[in-house]
mmCIF file of C-alpha atoms in Angstrom:
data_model
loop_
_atom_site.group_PDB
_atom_site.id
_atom_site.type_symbol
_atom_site.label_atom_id
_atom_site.label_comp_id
_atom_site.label_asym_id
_atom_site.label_seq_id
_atom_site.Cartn_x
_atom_site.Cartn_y
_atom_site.Cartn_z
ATOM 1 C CA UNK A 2 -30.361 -56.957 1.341
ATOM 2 C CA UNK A 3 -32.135 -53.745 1.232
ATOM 3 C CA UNK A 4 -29.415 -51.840 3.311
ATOM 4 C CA UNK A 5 -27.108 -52.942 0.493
ATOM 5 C CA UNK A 6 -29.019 -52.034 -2.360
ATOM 6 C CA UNK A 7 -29.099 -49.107 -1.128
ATOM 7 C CA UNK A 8 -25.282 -48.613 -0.397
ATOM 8 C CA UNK A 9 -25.178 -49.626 -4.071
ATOM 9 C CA UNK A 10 -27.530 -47.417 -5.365
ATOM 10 C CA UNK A 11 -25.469 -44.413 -3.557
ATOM 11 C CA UNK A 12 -22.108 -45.184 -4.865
ATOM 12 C CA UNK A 13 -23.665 -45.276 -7.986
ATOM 13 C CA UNK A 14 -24.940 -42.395 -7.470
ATOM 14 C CA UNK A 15 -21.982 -40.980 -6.376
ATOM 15 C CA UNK A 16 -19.763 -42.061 -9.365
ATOM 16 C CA UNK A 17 -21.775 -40.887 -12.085
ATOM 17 C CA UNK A 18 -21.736 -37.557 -10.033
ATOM 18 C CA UNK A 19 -18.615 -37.629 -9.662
ATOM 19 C CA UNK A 20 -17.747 -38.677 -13.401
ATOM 20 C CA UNK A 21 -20.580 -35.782 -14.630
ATOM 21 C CA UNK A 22 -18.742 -33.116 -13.051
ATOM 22 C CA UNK A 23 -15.543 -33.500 -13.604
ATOM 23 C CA UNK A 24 -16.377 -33.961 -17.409
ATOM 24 C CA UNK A 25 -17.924 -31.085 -16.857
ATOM 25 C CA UNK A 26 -14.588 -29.284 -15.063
ATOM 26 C CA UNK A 27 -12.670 -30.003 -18.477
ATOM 27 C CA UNK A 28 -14.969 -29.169 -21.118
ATOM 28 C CA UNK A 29 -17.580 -26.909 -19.184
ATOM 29 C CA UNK A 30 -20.877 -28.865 -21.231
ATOM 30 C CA UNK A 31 -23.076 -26.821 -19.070
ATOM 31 C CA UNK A 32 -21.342 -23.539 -19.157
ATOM 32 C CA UNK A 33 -20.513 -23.199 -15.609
ATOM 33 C CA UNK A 34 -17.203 -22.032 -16.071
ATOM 34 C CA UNK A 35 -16.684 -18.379 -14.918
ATOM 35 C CA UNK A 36 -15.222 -15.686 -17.307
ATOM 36 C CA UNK A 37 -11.184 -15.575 -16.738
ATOM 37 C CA UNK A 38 -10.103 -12.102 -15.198
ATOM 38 C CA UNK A 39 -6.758 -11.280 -15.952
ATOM 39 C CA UNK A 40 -4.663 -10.281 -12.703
ATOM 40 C CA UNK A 41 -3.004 -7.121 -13.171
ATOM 41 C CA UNK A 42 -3.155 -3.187 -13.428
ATOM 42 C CA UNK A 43 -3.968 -2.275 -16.665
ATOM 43 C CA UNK A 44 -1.179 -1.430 -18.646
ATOM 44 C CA UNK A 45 -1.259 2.661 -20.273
ATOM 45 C CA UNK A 46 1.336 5.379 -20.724
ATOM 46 C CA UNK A 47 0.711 7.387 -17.456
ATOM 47 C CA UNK A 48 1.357 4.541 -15.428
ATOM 48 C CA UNK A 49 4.646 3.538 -17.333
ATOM 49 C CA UNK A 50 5.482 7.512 -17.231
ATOM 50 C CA UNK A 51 4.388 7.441 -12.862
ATOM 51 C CA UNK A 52 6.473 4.033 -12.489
ATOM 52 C CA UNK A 53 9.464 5.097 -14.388
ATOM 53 C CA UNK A 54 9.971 8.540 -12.348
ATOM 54 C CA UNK A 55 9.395 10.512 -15.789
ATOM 55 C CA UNK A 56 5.675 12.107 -14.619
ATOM 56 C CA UNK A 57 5.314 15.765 -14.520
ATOM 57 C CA UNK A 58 2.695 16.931 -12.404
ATOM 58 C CA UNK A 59 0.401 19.782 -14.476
ATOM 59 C CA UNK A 60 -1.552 22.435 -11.943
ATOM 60 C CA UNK A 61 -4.513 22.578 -14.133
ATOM 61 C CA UNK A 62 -5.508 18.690 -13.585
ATOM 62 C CA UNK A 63 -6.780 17.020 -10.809
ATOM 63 C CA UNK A 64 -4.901 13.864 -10.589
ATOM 64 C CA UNK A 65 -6.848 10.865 -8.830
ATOM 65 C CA UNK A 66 -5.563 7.753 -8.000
ATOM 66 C CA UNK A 67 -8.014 4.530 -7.866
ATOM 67 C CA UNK A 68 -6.695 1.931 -6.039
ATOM 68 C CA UNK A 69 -9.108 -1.702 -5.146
ATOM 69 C CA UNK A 70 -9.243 -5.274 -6.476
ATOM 70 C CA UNK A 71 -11.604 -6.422 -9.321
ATOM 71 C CA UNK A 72 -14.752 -4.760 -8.183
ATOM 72 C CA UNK A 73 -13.988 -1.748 -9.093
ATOM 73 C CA UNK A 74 -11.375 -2.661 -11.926
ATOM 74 C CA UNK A 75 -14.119 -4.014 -13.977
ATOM 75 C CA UNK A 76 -14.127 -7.518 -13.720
ATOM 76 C CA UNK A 77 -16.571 -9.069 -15.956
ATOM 77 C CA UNK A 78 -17.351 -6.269 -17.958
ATOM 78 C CA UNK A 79 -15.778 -4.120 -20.930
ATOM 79 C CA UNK A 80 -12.856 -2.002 -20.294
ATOM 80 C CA UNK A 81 -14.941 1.190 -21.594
ATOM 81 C CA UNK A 82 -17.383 0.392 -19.070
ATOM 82 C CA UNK A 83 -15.287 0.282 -16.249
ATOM 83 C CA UNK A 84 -15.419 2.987 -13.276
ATOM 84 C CA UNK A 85 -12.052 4.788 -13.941
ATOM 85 C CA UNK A 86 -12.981 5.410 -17.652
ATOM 86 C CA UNK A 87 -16.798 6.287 -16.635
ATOM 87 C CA UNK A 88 -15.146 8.506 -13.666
ATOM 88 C CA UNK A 89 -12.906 10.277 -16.947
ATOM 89 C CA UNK A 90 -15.951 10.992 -18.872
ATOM 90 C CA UNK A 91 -17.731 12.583 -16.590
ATOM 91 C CA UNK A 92 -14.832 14.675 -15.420
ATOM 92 C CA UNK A 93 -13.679 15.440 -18.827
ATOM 93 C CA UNK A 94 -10.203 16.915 -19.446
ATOM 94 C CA UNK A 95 -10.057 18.353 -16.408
ATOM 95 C CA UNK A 96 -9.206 15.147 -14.700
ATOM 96 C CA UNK A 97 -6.314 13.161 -14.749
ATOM 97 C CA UNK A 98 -6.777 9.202 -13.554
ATOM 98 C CA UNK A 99 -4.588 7.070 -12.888
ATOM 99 C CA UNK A 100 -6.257 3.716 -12.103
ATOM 100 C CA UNK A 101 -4.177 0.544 -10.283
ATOM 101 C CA UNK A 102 -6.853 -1.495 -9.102
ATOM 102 C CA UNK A 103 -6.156 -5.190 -9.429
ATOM 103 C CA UNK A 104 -8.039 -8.244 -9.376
ATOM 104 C CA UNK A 105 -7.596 -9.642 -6.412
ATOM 105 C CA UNK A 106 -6.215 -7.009 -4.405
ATOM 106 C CA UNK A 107 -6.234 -7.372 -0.737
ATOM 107 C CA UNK A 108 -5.966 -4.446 1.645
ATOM 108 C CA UNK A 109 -2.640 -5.046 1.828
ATOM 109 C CA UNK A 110 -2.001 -5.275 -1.753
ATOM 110 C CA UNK A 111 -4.365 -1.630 -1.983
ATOM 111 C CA UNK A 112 -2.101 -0.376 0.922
ATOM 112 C CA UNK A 113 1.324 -1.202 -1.028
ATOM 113 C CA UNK A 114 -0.131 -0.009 -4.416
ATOM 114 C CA UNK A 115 -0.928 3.470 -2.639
ATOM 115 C CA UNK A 116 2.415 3.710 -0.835
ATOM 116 C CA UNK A 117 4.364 3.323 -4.305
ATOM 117 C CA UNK A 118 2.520 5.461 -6.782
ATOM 118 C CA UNK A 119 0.765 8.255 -3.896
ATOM 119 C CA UNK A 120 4.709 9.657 -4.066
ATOM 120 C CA UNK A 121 5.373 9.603 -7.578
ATOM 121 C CA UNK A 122 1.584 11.101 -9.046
ATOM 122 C CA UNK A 123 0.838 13.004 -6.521
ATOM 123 C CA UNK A 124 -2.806 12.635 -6.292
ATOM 124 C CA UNK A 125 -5.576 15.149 -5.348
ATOM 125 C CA UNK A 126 -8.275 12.829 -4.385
ATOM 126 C CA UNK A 127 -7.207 9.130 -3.602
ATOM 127 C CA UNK A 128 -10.217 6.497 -4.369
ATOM 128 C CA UNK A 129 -9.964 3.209 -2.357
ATOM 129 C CA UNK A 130 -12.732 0.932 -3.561
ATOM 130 C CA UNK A 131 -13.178 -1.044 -0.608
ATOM 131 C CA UNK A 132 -14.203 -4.473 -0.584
ATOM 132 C CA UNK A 133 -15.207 -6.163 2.983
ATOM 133 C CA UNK A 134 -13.468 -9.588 1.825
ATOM 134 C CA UNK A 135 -9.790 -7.612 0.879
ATOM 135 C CA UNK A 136 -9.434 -8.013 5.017
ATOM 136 C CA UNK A 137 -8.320 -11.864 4.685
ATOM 137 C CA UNK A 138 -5.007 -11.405 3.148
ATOM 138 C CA UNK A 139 -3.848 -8.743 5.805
ATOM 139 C CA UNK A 140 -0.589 -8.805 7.627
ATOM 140 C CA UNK A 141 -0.289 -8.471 11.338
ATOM 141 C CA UNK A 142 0.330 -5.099 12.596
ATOM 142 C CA UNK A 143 2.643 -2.473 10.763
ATOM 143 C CA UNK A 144 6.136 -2.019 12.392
ATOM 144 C CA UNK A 145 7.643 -0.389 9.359
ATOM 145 C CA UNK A 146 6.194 1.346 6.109
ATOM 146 C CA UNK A 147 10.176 2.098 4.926
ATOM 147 C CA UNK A 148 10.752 -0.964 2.467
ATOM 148 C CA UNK A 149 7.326 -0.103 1.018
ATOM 149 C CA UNK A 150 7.506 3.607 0.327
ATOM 150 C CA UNK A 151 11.185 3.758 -0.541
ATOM 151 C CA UNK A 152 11.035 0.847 -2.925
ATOM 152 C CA UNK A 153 11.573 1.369 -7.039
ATOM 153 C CA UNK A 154 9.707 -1.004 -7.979
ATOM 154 C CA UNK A 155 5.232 -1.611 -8.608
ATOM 155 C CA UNK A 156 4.550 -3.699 -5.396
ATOM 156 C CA UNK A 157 3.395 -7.211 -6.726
ATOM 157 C CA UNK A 158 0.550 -8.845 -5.119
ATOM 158 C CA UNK A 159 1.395 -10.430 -2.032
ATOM 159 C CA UNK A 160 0.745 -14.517 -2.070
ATOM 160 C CA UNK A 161 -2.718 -15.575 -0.624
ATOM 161 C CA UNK A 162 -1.757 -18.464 1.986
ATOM 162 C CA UNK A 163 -4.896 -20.877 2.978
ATOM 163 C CA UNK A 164 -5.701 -21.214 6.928
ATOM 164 C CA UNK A 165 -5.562 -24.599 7.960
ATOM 165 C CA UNK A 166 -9.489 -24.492 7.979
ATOM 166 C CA UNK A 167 -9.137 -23.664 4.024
ATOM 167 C CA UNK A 168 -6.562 -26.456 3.432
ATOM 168 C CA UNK A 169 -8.505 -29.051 4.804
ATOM 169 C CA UNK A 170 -11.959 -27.835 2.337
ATOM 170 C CA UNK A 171 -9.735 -27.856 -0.389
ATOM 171 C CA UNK A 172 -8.233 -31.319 0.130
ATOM 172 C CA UNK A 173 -11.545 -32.398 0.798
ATOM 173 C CA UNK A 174 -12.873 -30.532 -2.561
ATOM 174 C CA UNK A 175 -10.233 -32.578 -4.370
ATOM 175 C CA UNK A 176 -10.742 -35.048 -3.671
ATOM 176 C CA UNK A 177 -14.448 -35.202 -4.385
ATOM 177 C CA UNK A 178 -15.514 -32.979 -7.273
ATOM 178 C CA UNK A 179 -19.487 -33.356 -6.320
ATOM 179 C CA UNK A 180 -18.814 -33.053 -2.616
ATOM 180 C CA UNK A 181 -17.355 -29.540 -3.476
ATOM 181 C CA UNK A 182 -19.933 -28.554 -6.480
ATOM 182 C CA UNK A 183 -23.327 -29.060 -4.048
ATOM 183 C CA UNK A 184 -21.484 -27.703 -0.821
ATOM 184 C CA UNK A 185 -20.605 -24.467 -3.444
ATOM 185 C CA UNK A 186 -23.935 -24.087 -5.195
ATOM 186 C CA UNK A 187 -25.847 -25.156 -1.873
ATOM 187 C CA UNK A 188 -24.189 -21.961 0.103
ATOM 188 C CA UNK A 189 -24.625 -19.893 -3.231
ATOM 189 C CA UNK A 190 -28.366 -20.638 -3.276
ATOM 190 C CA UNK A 191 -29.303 -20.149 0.342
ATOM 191 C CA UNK A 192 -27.306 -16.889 0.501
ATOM 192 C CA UNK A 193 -28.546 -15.137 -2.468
ATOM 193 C CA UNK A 194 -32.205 -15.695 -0.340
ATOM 194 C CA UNK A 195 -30.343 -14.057 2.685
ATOM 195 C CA UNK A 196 -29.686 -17.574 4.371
ATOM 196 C CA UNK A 197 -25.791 -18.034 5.849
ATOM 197 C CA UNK A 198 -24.621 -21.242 7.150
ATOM 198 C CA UNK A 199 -22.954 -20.416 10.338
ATOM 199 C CA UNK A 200 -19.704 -22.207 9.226
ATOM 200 C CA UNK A 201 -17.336 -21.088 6.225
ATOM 201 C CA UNK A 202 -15.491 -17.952 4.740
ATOM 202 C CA UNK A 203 -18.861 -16.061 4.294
ATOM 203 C CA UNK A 204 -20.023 -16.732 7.784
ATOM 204 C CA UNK A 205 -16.647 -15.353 9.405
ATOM 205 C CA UNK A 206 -16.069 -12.370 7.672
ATOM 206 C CA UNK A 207 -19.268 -11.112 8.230
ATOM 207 C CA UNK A 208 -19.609 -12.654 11.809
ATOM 208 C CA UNK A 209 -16.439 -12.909 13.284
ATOM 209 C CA UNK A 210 -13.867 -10.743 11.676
ATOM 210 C CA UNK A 211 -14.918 -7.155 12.039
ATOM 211 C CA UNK A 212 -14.425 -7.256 15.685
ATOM 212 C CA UNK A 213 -11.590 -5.067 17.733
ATOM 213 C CA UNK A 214 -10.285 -8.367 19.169
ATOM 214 C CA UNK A 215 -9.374 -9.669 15.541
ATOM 215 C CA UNK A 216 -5.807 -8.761 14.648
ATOM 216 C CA UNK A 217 -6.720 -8.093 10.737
ATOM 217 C CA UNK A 218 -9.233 -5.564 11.234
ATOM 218 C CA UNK A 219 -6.927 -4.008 13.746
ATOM 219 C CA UNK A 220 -4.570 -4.099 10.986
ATOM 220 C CA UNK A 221 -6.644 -2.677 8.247
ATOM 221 C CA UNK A 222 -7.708 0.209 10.903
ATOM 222 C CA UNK A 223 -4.012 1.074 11.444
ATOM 223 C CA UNK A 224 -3.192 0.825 7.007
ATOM 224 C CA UNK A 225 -6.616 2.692 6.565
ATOM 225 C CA UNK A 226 -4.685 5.511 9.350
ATOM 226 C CA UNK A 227 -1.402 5.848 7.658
ATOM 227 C CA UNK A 228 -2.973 6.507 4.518
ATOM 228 C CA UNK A 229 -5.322 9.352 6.086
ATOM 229 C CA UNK A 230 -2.105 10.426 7.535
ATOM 230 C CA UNK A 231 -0.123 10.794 4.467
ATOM 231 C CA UNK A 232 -3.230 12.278 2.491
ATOM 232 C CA UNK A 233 -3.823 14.938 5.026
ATOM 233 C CA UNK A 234 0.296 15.930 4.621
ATOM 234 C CA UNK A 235 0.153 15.958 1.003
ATOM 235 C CA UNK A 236 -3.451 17.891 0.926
ATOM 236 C CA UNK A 237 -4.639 15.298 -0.897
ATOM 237 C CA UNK A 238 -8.627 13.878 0.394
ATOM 238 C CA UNK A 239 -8.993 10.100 1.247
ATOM 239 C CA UNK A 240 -11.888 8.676 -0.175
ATOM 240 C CA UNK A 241 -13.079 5.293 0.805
ATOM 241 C CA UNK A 242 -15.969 3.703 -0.660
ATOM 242 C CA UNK A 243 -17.388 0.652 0.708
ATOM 243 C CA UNK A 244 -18.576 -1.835 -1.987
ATOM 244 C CA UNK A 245 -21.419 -3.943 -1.553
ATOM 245 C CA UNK A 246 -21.807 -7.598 -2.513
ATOM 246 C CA UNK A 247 -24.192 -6.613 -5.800
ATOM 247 C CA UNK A 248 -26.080 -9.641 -5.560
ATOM 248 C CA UNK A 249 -27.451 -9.483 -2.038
ATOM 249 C CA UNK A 250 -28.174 -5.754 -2.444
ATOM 250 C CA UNK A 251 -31.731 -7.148 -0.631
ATOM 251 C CA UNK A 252 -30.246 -8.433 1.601
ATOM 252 C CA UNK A 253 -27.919 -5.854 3.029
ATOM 253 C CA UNK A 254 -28.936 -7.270 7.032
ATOM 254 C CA UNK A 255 -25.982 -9.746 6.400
ATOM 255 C CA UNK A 256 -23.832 -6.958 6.873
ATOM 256 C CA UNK A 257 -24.753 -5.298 9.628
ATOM 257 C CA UNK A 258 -21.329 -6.312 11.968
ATOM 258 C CA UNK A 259 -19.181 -5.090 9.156
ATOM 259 C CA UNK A 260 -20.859 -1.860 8.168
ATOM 260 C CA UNK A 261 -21.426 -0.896 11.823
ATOM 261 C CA UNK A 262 -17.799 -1.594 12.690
ATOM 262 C CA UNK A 263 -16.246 0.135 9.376
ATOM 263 C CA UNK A 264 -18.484 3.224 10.478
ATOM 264 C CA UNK A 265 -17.214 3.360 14.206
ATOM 265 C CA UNK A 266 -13.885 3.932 13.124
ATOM 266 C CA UNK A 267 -14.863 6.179 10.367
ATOM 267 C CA UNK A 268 -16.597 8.300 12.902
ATOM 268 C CA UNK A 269 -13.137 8.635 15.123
ATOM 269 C CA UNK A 270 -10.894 9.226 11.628
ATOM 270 C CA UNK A 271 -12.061 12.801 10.773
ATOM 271 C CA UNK A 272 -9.162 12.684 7.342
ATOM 272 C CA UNK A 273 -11.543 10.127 5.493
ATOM 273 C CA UNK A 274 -14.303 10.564 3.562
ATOM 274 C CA UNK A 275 -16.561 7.649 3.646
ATOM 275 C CA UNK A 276 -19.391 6.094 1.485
ATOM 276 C CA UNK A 277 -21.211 3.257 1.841
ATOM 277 C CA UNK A 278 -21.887 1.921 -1.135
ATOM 278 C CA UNK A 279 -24.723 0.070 -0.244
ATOM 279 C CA UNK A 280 -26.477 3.303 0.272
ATOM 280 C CA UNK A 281 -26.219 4.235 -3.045
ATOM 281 C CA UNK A 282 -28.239 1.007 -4.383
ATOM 282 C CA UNK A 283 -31.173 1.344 -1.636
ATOM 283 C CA UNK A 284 -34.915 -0.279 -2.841
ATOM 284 C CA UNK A 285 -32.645 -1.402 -6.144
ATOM 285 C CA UNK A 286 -33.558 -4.433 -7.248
ATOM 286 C CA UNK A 287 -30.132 -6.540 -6.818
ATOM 287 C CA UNK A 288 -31.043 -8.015 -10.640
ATOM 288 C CA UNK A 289 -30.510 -4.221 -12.413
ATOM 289 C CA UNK A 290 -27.121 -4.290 -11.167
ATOM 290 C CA UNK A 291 -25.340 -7.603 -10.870
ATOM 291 C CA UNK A 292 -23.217 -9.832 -12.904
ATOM 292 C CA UNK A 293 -24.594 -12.800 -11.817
ATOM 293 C CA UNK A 294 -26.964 -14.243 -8.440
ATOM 294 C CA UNK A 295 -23.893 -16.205 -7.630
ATOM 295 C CA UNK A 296 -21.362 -13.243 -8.118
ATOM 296 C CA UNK A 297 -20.872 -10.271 -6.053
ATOM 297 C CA UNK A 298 -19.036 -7.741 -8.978
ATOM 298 C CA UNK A 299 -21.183 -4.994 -10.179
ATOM 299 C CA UNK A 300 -22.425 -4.394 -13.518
ATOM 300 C CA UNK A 301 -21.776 -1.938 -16.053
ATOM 301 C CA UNK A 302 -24.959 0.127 -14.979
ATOM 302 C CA UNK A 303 -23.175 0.254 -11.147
ATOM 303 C CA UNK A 304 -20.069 1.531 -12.107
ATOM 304 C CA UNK A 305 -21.949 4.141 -13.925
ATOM 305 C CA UNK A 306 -23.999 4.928 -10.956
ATOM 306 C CA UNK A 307 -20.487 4.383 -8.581
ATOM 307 C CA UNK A 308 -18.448 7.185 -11.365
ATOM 308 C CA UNK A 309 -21.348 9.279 -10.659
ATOM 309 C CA UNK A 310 -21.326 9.991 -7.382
ATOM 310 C CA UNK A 311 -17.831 10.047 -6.643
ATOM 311 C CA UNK A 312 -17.798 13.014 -9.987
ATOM 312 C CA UNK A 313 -20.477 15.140 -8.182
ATOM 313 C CA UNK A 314 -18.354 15.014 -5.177
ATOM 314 C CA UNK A 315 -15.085 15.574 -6.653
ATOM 315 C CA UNK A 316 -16.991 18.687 -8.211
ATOM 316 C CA UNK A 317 -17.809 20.077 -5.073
ATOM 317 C CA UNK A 318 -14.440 19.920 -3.837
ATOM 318 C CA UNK A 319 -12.895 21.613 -6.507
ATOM 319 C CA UNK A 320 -15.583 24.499 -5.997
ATOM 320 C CA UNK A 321 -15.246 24.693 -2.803
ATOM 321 C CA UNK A 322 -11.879 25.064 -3.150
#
């Protein structure tokens, strides 16, 4: 008898879960849902005039090209507060920016993006806002870069296909709404202490992915070489900034694998000039610059901090030049 009460009491349990959440789902009654990030390159006149073959390089700018996924294209805060228009202000007239970040950019979608419009703007400094998640939507090694850089066309952002690990979580997920909300917020909680699970996305790009024996990072190493190669033709400087998960700024340990593997290959490429951007945010209390504990995206106060530091160094080029 007791055994089934308590089977009872556990499906009931489970139910009104079950039922609470996906209320919940539909009409978000306890404001869970995340803000909706559009997922596209902000539309403006020099990128119509750059895709359309009608822009006319001027000698007096310095042209920069931003290229990265919603990090750095201002996810979850105001346009005006964004790193590209923060970058502009500091610069002043002098600059010319020409931003295609994306949200949801992967490194190949970053590599494509720089392949079209590198040709057409000609840029002086190329920004890559480097996120260590854009390595999961890679494609094996590069054959061919032709169709890319010949095309007439804005790339569009390559499809994001689950691994069969992923498709069997999701079918899981829906089919129980609670089983996925306390595995999610579970993970979210003990990682924003500095606690992984050793199983999941998380766990295996940090653990498991930034290793020579995994195809995408050899990948990434060989699109991260092309584009040093083309800069260095065009005497044009490759920046690439790594940037951190904001909300486990403390907690920058977890990254250890993929920071010292990023910088080993740095340290053989002598065309790219690297920051870490976790660097920049040392003894910072993770609160001063995050969205959220549960979200990685900076602030408005980071991208400040981020336009900052990549103006003082674009200063010292040009006066060194």
């Amino acid at each position: 008898m007791k055994v089934f009460k308590f089977f009872l009491c556990f499906c009931l349990f489970f139910l009104v879960g079950e039922l609470i959440i996906r209320i919940d789902l539909k009409y978000d009654l306890l404001n869970n849902k995340p803000g909706i990030i559009e997922v596209k390159i902000e539309a403006s006149e020099l990128k119509n005039n750059v895709e359309q073959g009608n822009f006319i390089p001027n000698s007096n700018q310095t042209r920069i090209l931003i290229i990265g996924d919603s990090y750095i294209h201002g996810g979850g805060i105001s346009s005006e507060d964004k790193f590209s228009k923060k970058l502009s202000a500091l610069l002043k007239e002098d600059a010319l920016i020409l931003d295609v970040s994306r949200p949801s950019n992967s490194t190949l979608d970053n590599y494509n993006s720089f392949m079209f419009y590198q040709e057409k703007f000609k840029p002086h400094f190329v920004f890559w806002a480097y996120n260590f998640n854009d390595i999961l939507y890679t494609l094996p090694i590069i054959t061919s870069s032709k169709k890319t850089e010949k095309t007439k066309l804005p790339p569009k952002r390559i499809n994001k296909k689950k691994n069969n690990l992923k498709k069997y979580v999701s079918q899981l997920y829906s089919f129980s709404e609670l089983t996925r909300y306390l595995s999610s917020n579970l993970q979210k909680q003990l990682k924003f202490k500095g606690i992984v699970i050793p199983l999941g996305e998380f766990y295996q790009l940090t653990q498991k992915t930034y290793l020579e024996s995994n195809e995408k990072w050899r990948d990434t190493k060989k699109k991260l070489d092309r584009v040093s190669q083309i800069c260095k033709k065009n005497q044009s400087q490759f920046i690439l900034y790594r940037m951190p998960e904001f909300n486990l700024l403390n907690h920058s340990s977890l990254f250890t694998i993929v920071d010292n593997e990023i910088l080993s290959y740095i340290n053989k490429n002598d065309d790219i000039v690297y920051y870490n951007g976790i660097k920049d945010f040392e003894n910072e209390v993770a609160s001063k610059f995050m969205l959220s504990k549960y979200d990685g995206h900076p602030n408005e106060l980071a991208h400040l901090r981020i336009a900052k530091k990549i103006a003082a160094h674009i200063n010292r080029e040009k006066n060194n030049r």
